[in-house]
mmCIF file with all atom_site columns, C-alpha atoms in Angstrom:
data_model
loop_
_atom_site.group_PDB
_atom_site.id
_atom_site.type_symbol
_atom_site.label_atom_id
_atom_site.label_alt_id
_atom_site.label_comp_id
_atom_site.label_asym_id
_atom_site.label_entity_id
_atom_site.label_seq_id
_atom_site.pdbx_PDB_ins_code
_atom_site.Cartn_x
_atom_site.Cartn_y
_atom_site.Cartn_z
_atom_site.occupancy
_atom_site.B_iso_or_equiv
_atom_site.pdbx_formal_charge
_atom_site.auth_seq_id
_atom_site.auth_comp_id
_atom_site.auth_asym_id
_atom_site.auth_atom_id
_atom_site.pdbx_PDB_model_num
ATOM 1   C CA . GLU A 1 1   ? 11.157  12.558 15.186  1.00 48.00 ? 26  GLU A CA 1
ATOM 2   C CA . MET A 1 2   ? 14.349  13.927 13.747  1.00 49.00 ? 27  MET A CA 1
ATOM 3   C CA . PRO A 1 3   ? 17.367  11.694 13.309  1.00 48.00 ? 28  PRO A CA 1
ATOM 4   C CA . ALA A 1 4   ? 20.144  12.277 16.002  1.00 56.00 ? 29  ALA A CA 1
ATOM 5   C CA . GLY A 1 5   ? 22.687  14.518 14.520  1.00 66.00 ? 30  GLY A CA 1
ATOM 6   C CA . GLY A 1 6   ? 22.747  14.917 11.075  1.00 85.00 ? 31  GLY A CA 1
ATOM 7   C CA . VAL A 1 7   ? 23.230  17.585 8.719   1.00 91.00 ? 32  VAL A CA 1
ATOM 8   C CA . THR A 1 8   ? 21.029  21.024 8.287   1.00 93.00 ? 33  THR A CA 1
ATOM 9   C CA . ILE A 1 9   ? 21.037  22.497 4.664   1.00 94.00 ? 34  ILE A CA 1
ATOM 10  C CA . VAL A 1 10  ? 20.499  26.047 4.463   1.00 94.00 ? 35  VAL A CA 1
ATOM 11  C CA . SER A 1 11  ? 20.640  27.297 0.555   1.00 93.00 ? 36  SER A CA 1
ATOM 12  C CA . ASN A 1 12  ? 18.971  29.810 -1.766  1.00 91.00 ? 37  ASN A CA 1
ATOM 13  C CA . LEU A 1 13  ? 19.181  27.576 -5.066  1.00 89.00 ? 38  LEU A CA 1
ATOM 14  C CA . PRO A 1 14  ? 19.130  28.268 -8.327  1.00 86.00 ? 39  PRO A CA 1
ATOM 15  C CA . TYR A 1 15  ? 15.629  27.522 -9.890  1.00 85.00 ? 40  TYR A CA 1
ATOM 16  C CA . SER A 1 16  ? 17.395  25.303 -12.592 1.00 90.00 ? 41  SER A CA 1
ATOM 17  C CA . ILE A 1 17  ? 18.744  22.799 -10.287 1.00 94.00 ? 42  ILE A CA 1
ATOM 18  C CA . SER A 1 18  ? 15.921  22.906 -7.489  1.00 93.00 ? 43  SER A CA 1
ATOM 19  C CA . THR A 1 19  ? 14.160  19.780 -8.720  1.00 91.00 ? 44  THR A CA 1
ATOM 20  C CA . ASP A 1 20  ? 17.612  17.839 -8.571  1.00 93.00 ? 45  ASP A CA 1
ATOM 21  C CA . VAL A 1 21  ? 18.981  19.232 -5.108  1.00 93.00 ? 46  VAL A CA 1
ATOM 22  C CA . VAL A 1 22  ? 15.180  18.247 -3.486  1.00 93.00 ? 47  VAL A CA 1
ATOM 23  C CA . GLU A 1 23  ? 15.268  14.964 -4.820  1.00 88.00 ? 48  GLU A CA 1
ATOM 24  C CA . TRP A 1 24  ? 19.344  14.416 -3.563  1.00 91.00 ? 49  TRP A CA 1
ATOM 25  C CA . ILE A 1 25  ? 18.333  15.556 -0.101  1.00 91.00 ? 50  ILE A CA 1
ATOM 26  C CA . ILE A 1 26  ? 15.478  13.051 -0.069  1.00 88.00 ? 51  ILE A CA 1
ATOM 27  C CA . ARG A 1 27  ? 17.707  10.246 -1.278  1.00 85.00 ? 52  ARG A CA 1
ATOM 28  C CA . GLN A 1 28  ? 20.404  11.487 1.352   1.00 88.00 ? 53  GLN A CA 1
ATOM 29  C CA . ARG A 1 29  ? 17.885  11.553 4.242   1.00 86.00 ? 54  ARG A CA 1
ATOM 30  C CA . THR A 1 30  ? 19.932  9.307  6.403   1.00 87.00 ? 55  THR A CA 1
ATOM 31  C CA . LEU A 1 31  ? 22.641  11.901 6.449   1.00 91.00 ? 56  LEU A CA 1
ATOM 32  C CA . ILE A 1 32  ? 20.416  15.244 6.508   1.00 91.00 ? 57  ILE A CA 1
ATOM 33  C CA . HIS A 1 33  ? 17.866  15.820 9.206   1.00 89.00 ? 58  HIS A CA 1
ATOM 34  C CA . ARG A 1 34  ? 16.907  19.516 7.889   1.00 94.00 ? 59  ARG A CA 1
ATOM 35  C CA . ALA A 1 35  ? 16.906  21.851 4.749   1.00 95.00 ? 60  ALA A CA 1
ATOM 36  C CA . SER A 1 36  ? 15.659  25.454 4.661   1.00 96.00 ? 61  SER A CA 1
ATOM 37  C CA . LEU A 1 37  ? 15.873  26.207 1.052   1.00 96.00 ? 62  LEU A CA 1
ATOM 38  C CA . LEU A 1 38  ? 14.865  29.751 -0.532  1.00 95.00 ? 63  LEU A CA 1
ATOM 39  C CA . LEU A 1 39  ? 13.129  28.623 -3.634  1.00 95.00 ? 64  LEU A CA 1
ATOM 40  C CA . GLN A 1 40  ? 11.638  29.895 -6.477  1.00 94.00 ? 65  GLN A CA 1
ATOM 41  C CA . ARG A 1 41  ? 8.058   30.730 -4.993  1.00 94.00 ? 66  ARG A CA 1
ATOM 42  C CA . GLU A 1 42  ? 5.865   28.424 -7.402  1.00 95.00 ? 67  GLU A CA 1
ATOM 43  C CA . PHE A 1 43  ? 8.487   25.506 -6.705  1.00 95.00 ? 68  PHE A CA 1
ATOM 44  C CA . ALA A 1 44  ? 8.583   26.043 -2.761  1.00 96.00 ? 69  ALA A CA 1
ATOM 45  C CA . GLU A 1 45  ? 4.440   26.182 -3.225  1.00 96.00 ? 70  GLU A CA 1
ATOM 46  C CA . ARG A 1 46  ? 4.482   23.146 -5.032  1.00 96.00 ? 71  ARG A CA 1
ATOM 47  C CA . ILE A 1 47  ? 6.625   21.079 -2.202  1.00 96.00 ? 72  ILE A CA 1
ATOM 48  C CA . ALA A 1 48  ? 4.214   21.819 0.640   1.00 96.00 ? 73  ALA A CA 1
ATOM 49  C CA . ALA A 1 49  ? 0.949   21.747 -1.761  1.00 96.00 ? 74  ALA A CA 1
ATOM 50  C CA . GLU A 1 50  ? -2.187  20.178 -0.069  1.00 94.00 ? 75  GLU A CA 1
ATOM 51  C CA . PRO A 1 51  ? -3.808  17.279 -2.457  1.00 92.00 ? 76  PRO A CA 1
ATOM 52  C CA . GLY A 1 52  ? -6.803  19.036 -4.617  1.00 90.00 ? 77  GLY A CA 1
ATOM 53  C CA . SER A 1 53  ? -4.991  22.386 -4.734  1.00 91.00 ? 78  SER A CA 1
ATOM 54  C CA . ARG A 1 54  ? -3.550  23.312 -8.343  1.00 90.00 ? 79  ARG A CA 1
ATOM 55  C CA . ALA A 1 55  ? 0.241   23.291 -6.908  1.00 93.00 ? 80  ALA A CA 1
ATOM 56  C CA . PHE A 1 56  ? -0.469  19.519 -5.799  1.00 95.00 ? 81  PHE A CA 1
ATOM 57  C CA . GLY A 1 57  ? 1.668   17.072 -8.020  1.00 94.00 ? 82  GLY A CA 1
ATOM 58  C CA . SER A 1 58  ? 4.361   14.441 -7.604  1.00 93.00 ? 83  SER A CA 1
ATOM 59  C CA . LEU A 1 59  ? 7.051   16.717 -5.834  1.00 93.00 ? 84  LEU A CA 1
ATOM 60  C CA . SER A 1 60  ? 4.326   17.693 -3.210  1.00 95.00 ? 85  SER A CA 1
ATOM 61  C CA . VAL A 1 61  ? 3.887   13.861 -2.840  1.00 95.00 ? 86  VAL A CA 1
ATOM 62  C CA . PHE A 1 62  ? 7.562   12.685 -2.832  1.00 92.00 ? 87  PHE A CA 1
ATOM 63  C CA . CYS A 1 63  ? 8.449   15.741 -0.353  1.00 94.00 ? 88  CYS A CA 1
ATOM 64  C CA . GLN A 1 64  ? 5.747   14.886 2.000   1.00 96.00 ? 89  GLN A CA 1
ATOM 65  C CA . VAL A 1 65  ? 6.456   11.169 2.370   1.00 95.00 ? 90  VAL A CA 1
ATOM 66  C CA . TYR A 1 66  ? 9.917   11.937 3.369   1.00 93.00 ? 91  TYR A CA 1
ATOM 67  C CA . ALA A 1 67  ? 10.000  14.844 5.467   1.00 95.00 ? 92  ALA A CA 1
ATOM 68  C CA . ALA A 1 68  ? 7.270   17.376 7.008   1.00 95.00 ? 93  ALA A CA 1
ATOM 69  C CA . CYS A 1 69  ? 7.262   20.421 4.605   1.00 96.00 ? 94  CYS A CA 1
ATOM 70  C CA . THR A 1 70  ? 6.479   24.345 5.920   1.00 96.00 ? 95  THR A CA 1
ATOM 71  C CA . LEU A 1 71  ? 6.473   27.079 4.089   1.00 97.00 ? 96  LEU A CA 1
ATOM 72  C CA . GLY A 1 72  ? 8.168   30.165 5.038   1.00 96.00 ? 97  GLY A CA 1
ATOM 73  C CA . PRO A 1 73  ? 8.094   34.150 4.086   1.00 96.00 ? 98  PRO A CA 1
ATOM 74  C CA . VAL A 1 74  ? 7.859   34.944 0.378   1.00 95.00 ? 99  VAL A CA 1
ATOM 75  C CA . ILE A 1 75  ? 11.114  37.091 -0.481  1.00 91.00 ? 100 ILE A CA 1
ATOM 76  C CA . THR A 1 76  ? 10.479  39.890 -3.397  1.00 91.00 ? 101 THR A CA 1
ATOM 77  C CA . GLY A 1 77  ? 12.724  40.070 -6.305  1.00 87.00 ? 102 GLY A CA 1
ATOM 78  C CA . ASP A 1 78  ? 13.628  43.723 -5.154  1.00 90.00 ? 103 ASP A CA 1
ATOM 79  C CA . SER A 1 79  ? 15.346  41.887 -1.886  1.00 87.00 ? 104 SER A CA 1
ATOM 80  C CA . PHE A 1 80  ? 18.315  40.957 -4.273  1.00 84.00 ? 105 PHE A CA 1
ATOM 81  C CA . HIS A 1 81  ? 21.166  42.824 -5.886  1.00 84.00 ? 106 HIS A CA 1
ATOM 82  C CA . PRO A 1 82  ? 20.532  42.989 -8.690  1.00 87.00 ? 107 PRO A CA 1
ATOM 83  C CA . SER A 1 83  ? 17.022  42.612 -8.633  1.00 87.00 ? 108 SER A CA 1
ATOM 84  C CA . ALA A 1 84  ? 15.668  39.292 -9.366  1.00 84.00 ? 109 ALA A CA 1
ATOM 85  C CA . GLU A 1 85  ? 12.516  38.629 -11.807 1.00 86.00 ? 110 GLU A CA 1
ATOM 86  C CA . VAL A 1 86  ? 10.701  36.207 -9.614  1.00 88.00 ? 111 VAL A CA 1
ATOM 87  C CA . GLU A 1 87  ? 9.693   36.103 -6.028  1.00 92.00 ? 112 GLU A CA 1
ATOM 88  C CA . SER A 1 88  ? 11.439  33.431 -3.611  1.00 93.00 ? 113 SER A CA 1
ATOM 89  C CA . ARG A 1 89  ? 9.883   31.592 -0.941  1.00 95.00 ? 114 ARG A CA 1
ATOM 90  C CA . LEU A 1 90  ? 11.446  29.621 2.134   1.00 96.00 ? 115 LEU A CA 1
ATOM 91  C CA . VAL A 1 91  ? 10.482  26.306 2.547   1.00 97.00 ? 116 VAL A CA 1
ATOM 92  C CA . GLU A 1 92  ? 11.813  23.885 5.404   1.00 97.00 ? 117 GLU A CA 1
ATOM 93  C CA . LEU A 1 93  ? 12.234  20.303 4.844   1.00 96.00 ? 118 LEU A CA 1
ATOM 94  C CA . ARG A 1 94  ? 12.308  18.441 8.246   1.00 95.00 ? 119 ARG A CA 1
ATOM 95  C CA . VAL A 1 95  ? 13.575  14.671 7.478   1.00 92.00 ? 120 VAL A CA 1
ATOM 96  C CA . ARG A 1 96  ? 11.291  12.310 8.636   1.00 91.00 ? 121 ARG A CA 1
ATOM 97  C CA . LYS A 1 97  ? 13.025  9.713  10.996  1.00 85.00 ? 122 LYS A CA 1
ATOM 98  C CA . GLU A 1 98  ? 10.190  6.862  9.724   1.00 87.00 ? 123 GLU A CA 1
ATOM 99  C CA . PRO A 1 99  ? 9.182   7.912  5.766   1.00 89.00 ? 124 PRO A CA 1
ATOM 100 C CA . LEU A 1 100 ? 5.665   7.512  5.282   1.00 92.00 ? 125 LEU A CA 1
ATOM 101 C CA . VAL A 1 101 ? 7.083   4.603  2.894   1.00 90.00 ? 126 VAL A CA 1
ATOM 102 C CA . SER A 1 102 ? 9.569   2.337  3.609   1.00 84.00 ? 127 SER A CA 1
ATOM 103 C CA . GLY A 1 103 ? 11.973  0.487  1.493   1.00 76.00 ? 128 GLY A CA 1
ATOM 104 C CA . ASP A 1 104 ? 12.630  1.334  -1.887  1.00 75.00 ? 129 ASP A CA 1
ATOM 105 C CA . ASN A 1 105 ? 12.141  5.098  -2.773  1.00 78.00 ? 130 ASN A CA 1
ATOM 106 C CA . GLU A 1 106 ? 13.430  4.706  -6.558  1.00 85.00 ? 131 GLU A CA 1
ATOM 107 C CA . LYS A 1 107 ? 10.176  2.228  -6.860  1.00 90.00 ? 132 LYS A CA 1
ATOM 108 C CA . PHE A 1 108 ? 8.087   4.700  -5.029  1.00 91.00 ? 133 PHE A CA 1
ATOM 109 C CA . PHE A 1 109 ? 8.987   7.608  -7.426  1.00 89.00 ? 134 PHE A CA 1
ATOM 110 C CA . LYS A 1 110 ? 8.606   5.985  -10.188 1.00 93.00 ? 135 LYS A CA 1
ATOM 111 C CA . PHE A 1 111 ? 5.189   4.942  -8.686  1.00 95.00 ? 136 PHE A CA 1
ATOM 112 C CA . VAL A 1 112 ? 4.171   8.673  -8.237  1.00 94.00 ? 137 VAL A CA 1
ATOM 113 C CA . ARG A 1 113 ? 5.446   9.933  -11.509 1.00 94.00 ? 138 ARG A CA 1
ATOM 114 C CA . SER A 1 114 ? 3.505   7.402  -13.216 1.00 95.00 ? 139 SER A CA 1
ATOM 115 C CA . ALA A 1 115 ? 0.222   8.509  -11.049 1.00 95.00 ? 140 ALA A CA 1
ATOM 116 C CA . PHE A 1 116 ? 0.603   12.107 -12.359 1.00 95.00 ? 141 PHE A CA 1
ATOM 117 C CA . ALA A 1 117 ? 1.775   10.847 -15.877 1.00 93.00 ? 142 ALA A CA 1
ATOM 118 C CA . ALA A 1 118 ? -1.126  12.156 -17.858 1.00 90.00 ? 143 ALA A CA 1
ATOM 119 C CA . LYS A 1 119 ? -3.050  15.006 -15.703 1.00 82.00 ? 144 LYS A CA 1
ATOM 120 C CA . ARG A 1 120 ? -6.168  14.717 -17.629 1.00 87.00 ? 145 ARG A CA 1
ATOM 121 C CA . LYS A 1 121 ? -6.252  10.627 -17.204 1.00 92.00 ? 146 LYS A CA 1
ATOM 122 C CA . THR A 1 122 ? -7.973  9.155  -13.997 1.00 94.00 ? 147 THR A CA 1
ATOM 123 C CA . LEU A 1 123 ? -5.489  7.159  -11.635 1.00 95.00 ? 148 LEU A CA 1
ATOM 124 C CA . LEU A 1 124 ? -6.658  3.988  -13.103 1.00 95.00 ? 149 LEU A CA 1
ATOM 125 C CA . ASN A 1 125 ? -5.767  4.757  -16.655 1.00 96.00 ? 150 ASN A CA 1
ATOM 126 C CA . ASN A 1 126 ? -2.281  5.996  -15.558 1.00 95.00 ? 151 ASN A CA 1
ATOM 127 C CA . LEU A 1 127 ? -1.329  3.106  -13.157 1.00 96.00 ? 152 LEU A CA 1
ATOM 128 C CA . THR A 1 128 ? -2.639  0.592  -15.859 1.00 95.00 ? 153 THR A CA 1
ATOM 129 C CA . ALA A 1 129 ? -0.747  2.356  -18.642 1.00 95.00 ? 154 ALA A CA 1
ATOM 130 C CA . ALA A 1 130 ? 2.578   2.191  -16.707 1.00 95.00 ? 155 ALA A CA 1
ATOM 131 C CA . GLY A 1 131 ? 2.173   -1.549 -15.793 1.00 95.00 ? 156 GLY A CA 1
ATOM 132 C CA . TRP A 1 132 ? 1.303   -1.317 -12.333 1.00 95.00 ? 157 TRP A CA 1
ATOM 133 C CA . TYR A 1 133 ? -1.951  -3.136 -13.217 1.00 95.00 ? 158 TYR A CA 1
ATOM 134 C CA . SER A 1 134 ? -1.936  -5.780 -15.545 1.00 94.00 ? 159 SER A CA 1
ATOM 135 C CA . SER A 1 135 ? -5.645  -4.802 -16.794 1.00 95.00 ? 160 SER A CA 1
ATOM 136 C CA . LYS A 1 136 ? -8.198  -2.068 -15.583 1.00 95.00 ? 161 LYS A CA 1
ATOM 137 C CA . SER A 1 137 ? -10.264 -4.480 -14.393 1.00 96.00 ? 162 SER A CA 1
ATOM 138 C CA . GLU A 1 138 ? -7.679  -5.702 -11.935 1.00 96.00 ? 163 GLU A CA 1
ATOM 139 C CA . GLY A 1 139 ? -6.745  -1.879 -11.164 1.00 95.00 ? 164 GLY A CA 1
ATOM 140 C CA . GLU A 1 140 ? -10.447 -1.331 -10.655 1.00 96.00 ? 165 GLU A CA 1
ATOM 141 C CA . VAL A 1 141 ? -10.811 -4.209 -8.151  1.00 96.00 ? 166 VAL A CA 1
ATOM 142 C CA . ARG A 1 142 ? -7.566  -3.465 -6.187  1.00 95.00 ? 167 ARG A CA 1
ATOM 143 C CA . LEU A 1 143 ? -8.473  0.279  -5.797  1.00 96.00 ? 168 LEU A CA 1
ATOM 144 C CA . ARG A 1 144 ? -11.929 -0.555 -4.460  1.00 96.00 ? 169 ARG A CA 1
ATOM 145 C CA . ALA A 1 145 ? -10.736 -2.646 -2.300  1.00 96.00 ? 170 ALA A CA 1
ATOM 146 C CA . LEU A 1 146 ? -8.976  -0.155 -0.463  1.00 96.00 ? 171 LEU A CA 1
ATOM 147 C CA . ASP A 1 147 ? -11.824 2.035  -0.643  1.00 95.00 ? 172 ASP A CA 1
ATOM 148 C CA . ILE A 1 148 ? -10.496 4.384  -3.522  1.00 95.00 ? 173 ILE A CA 1
ATOM 149 C CA . ASP A 1 149 ? -12.669 5.614  -6.346  1.00 96.00 ? 174 ASP A CA 1
ATOM 150 C CA . PRO A 1 150 ? -10.407 4.436  -9.808  1.00 94.00 ? 175 PRO A CA 1
ATOM 151 C CA . SER A 1 151 ? -12.124 7.447  -11.594 1.00 94.00 ? 176 SER A CA 1
ATOM 152 C CA . ARG A 1 152 ? -9.926  10.189 -9.346  1.00 94.00 ? 177 ARG A CA 1
ATOM 153 C CA . ARG A 1 153 ? -7.325  11.942 -10.855 1.00 94.00 ? 178 ARG A CA 1
ATOM 154 C CA . ALA A 1 154 ? -3.886  11.934 -8.698  1.00 94.00 ? 179 ALA A CA 1
ATOM 155 C CA . GLU A 1 155 ? -4.395  15.338 -7.750  1.00 93.00 ? 180 GLU A CA 1
ATOM 156 C CA . ALA A 1 156 ? -7.040  14.571 -5.583  1.00 93.00 ? 181 ALA A CA 1
ATOM 157 C CA . LEU A 1 157 ? -5.682  11.951 -3.682  1.00 95.00 ? 182 LEU A CA 1
ATOM 158 C CA . THR A 1 158 ? -4.033  12.550 -0.018  1.00 95.00 ? 183 THR A CA 1
ATOM 159 C CA . ILE A 1 159 ? -0.733  11.287 1.065   1.00 95.00 ? 184 ILE A CA 1
ATOM 160 C CA . PRO A 1 160 ? -1.791  8.567  3.306   1.00 95.00 ? 185 PRO A CA 1
ATOM 161 C CA . GLU A 1 161 ? -3.867  7.261  -0.121  1.00 95.00 ? 186 GLU A CA 1
ATOM 162 C CA . PHE A 1 162 ? -0.688  7.181  -2.282  1.00 95.00 ? 187 PHE A CA 1
ATOM 163 C CA . VAL A 1 163 ? 0.987   5.151  0.655   1.00 95.00 ? 188 VAL A CA 1
ATOM 164 C CA . ARG A 1 164 ? -2.013  2.746  0.516   1.00 95.00 ? 189 ARG A CA 1
ATOM 165 C CA . ILE A 1 165 ? -1.990  2.391  -2.998  1.00 96.00 ? 190 ILE A CA 1
ATOM 166 C CA . PHE A 1 166 ? 2.054   2.080  -3.049  1.00 95.00 ? 191 PHE A CA 1
ATOM 167 C CA . LYS A 1 167 ? 2.171   -0.946 -0.229  1.00 93.00 ? 192 LYS A CA 1
ATOM 168 C CA . SER A 1 168 ? -0.615  -2.967 -1.788  1.00 94.00 ? 193 SER A CA 1
ATOM 169 C CA . LEU A 1 169 ? 1.397   -3.261 -4.969  1.00 91.00 ? 194 LEU A CA 1
ATOM 170 C CA . GLU A 1 170 ? 4.576   -4.030 -3.286  1.00 81.00 ? 195 GLU A CA 1
#
């Protein structure tokens, strides 16, 4: 499952650059095979979140499509000197040799961001508003053809459902 060779990254990341670094790791996945990152607890939990949980969002989808994500121990703020205000958590990303989505990951990132654009809106409304479907009726027909209820919200979809929808748009 892991690429032969490849770089392992081990880092205690400042919260302010966590998103950028995690996205960079995904973009560099042909060179990197594993990353063990100490992140702010909530951020680490968003990476490995299960569909339907409050923490599940676009970051969870990006990471899990391109890597197997495993949460490690929680590290309390008093483990650091000087003491940190927040809890940290270890997360391991093991880059998939065959990501669940192939091709243009920028297009996939854009699609996932569109699906989560407005939290209270349905998947159909978010994808239509972002131009993935020419009309709500087209979107409804295409989602139903994939056996996905168009009235669901993005956070309720599974990773395989995101992959199916994206592949149907290509």
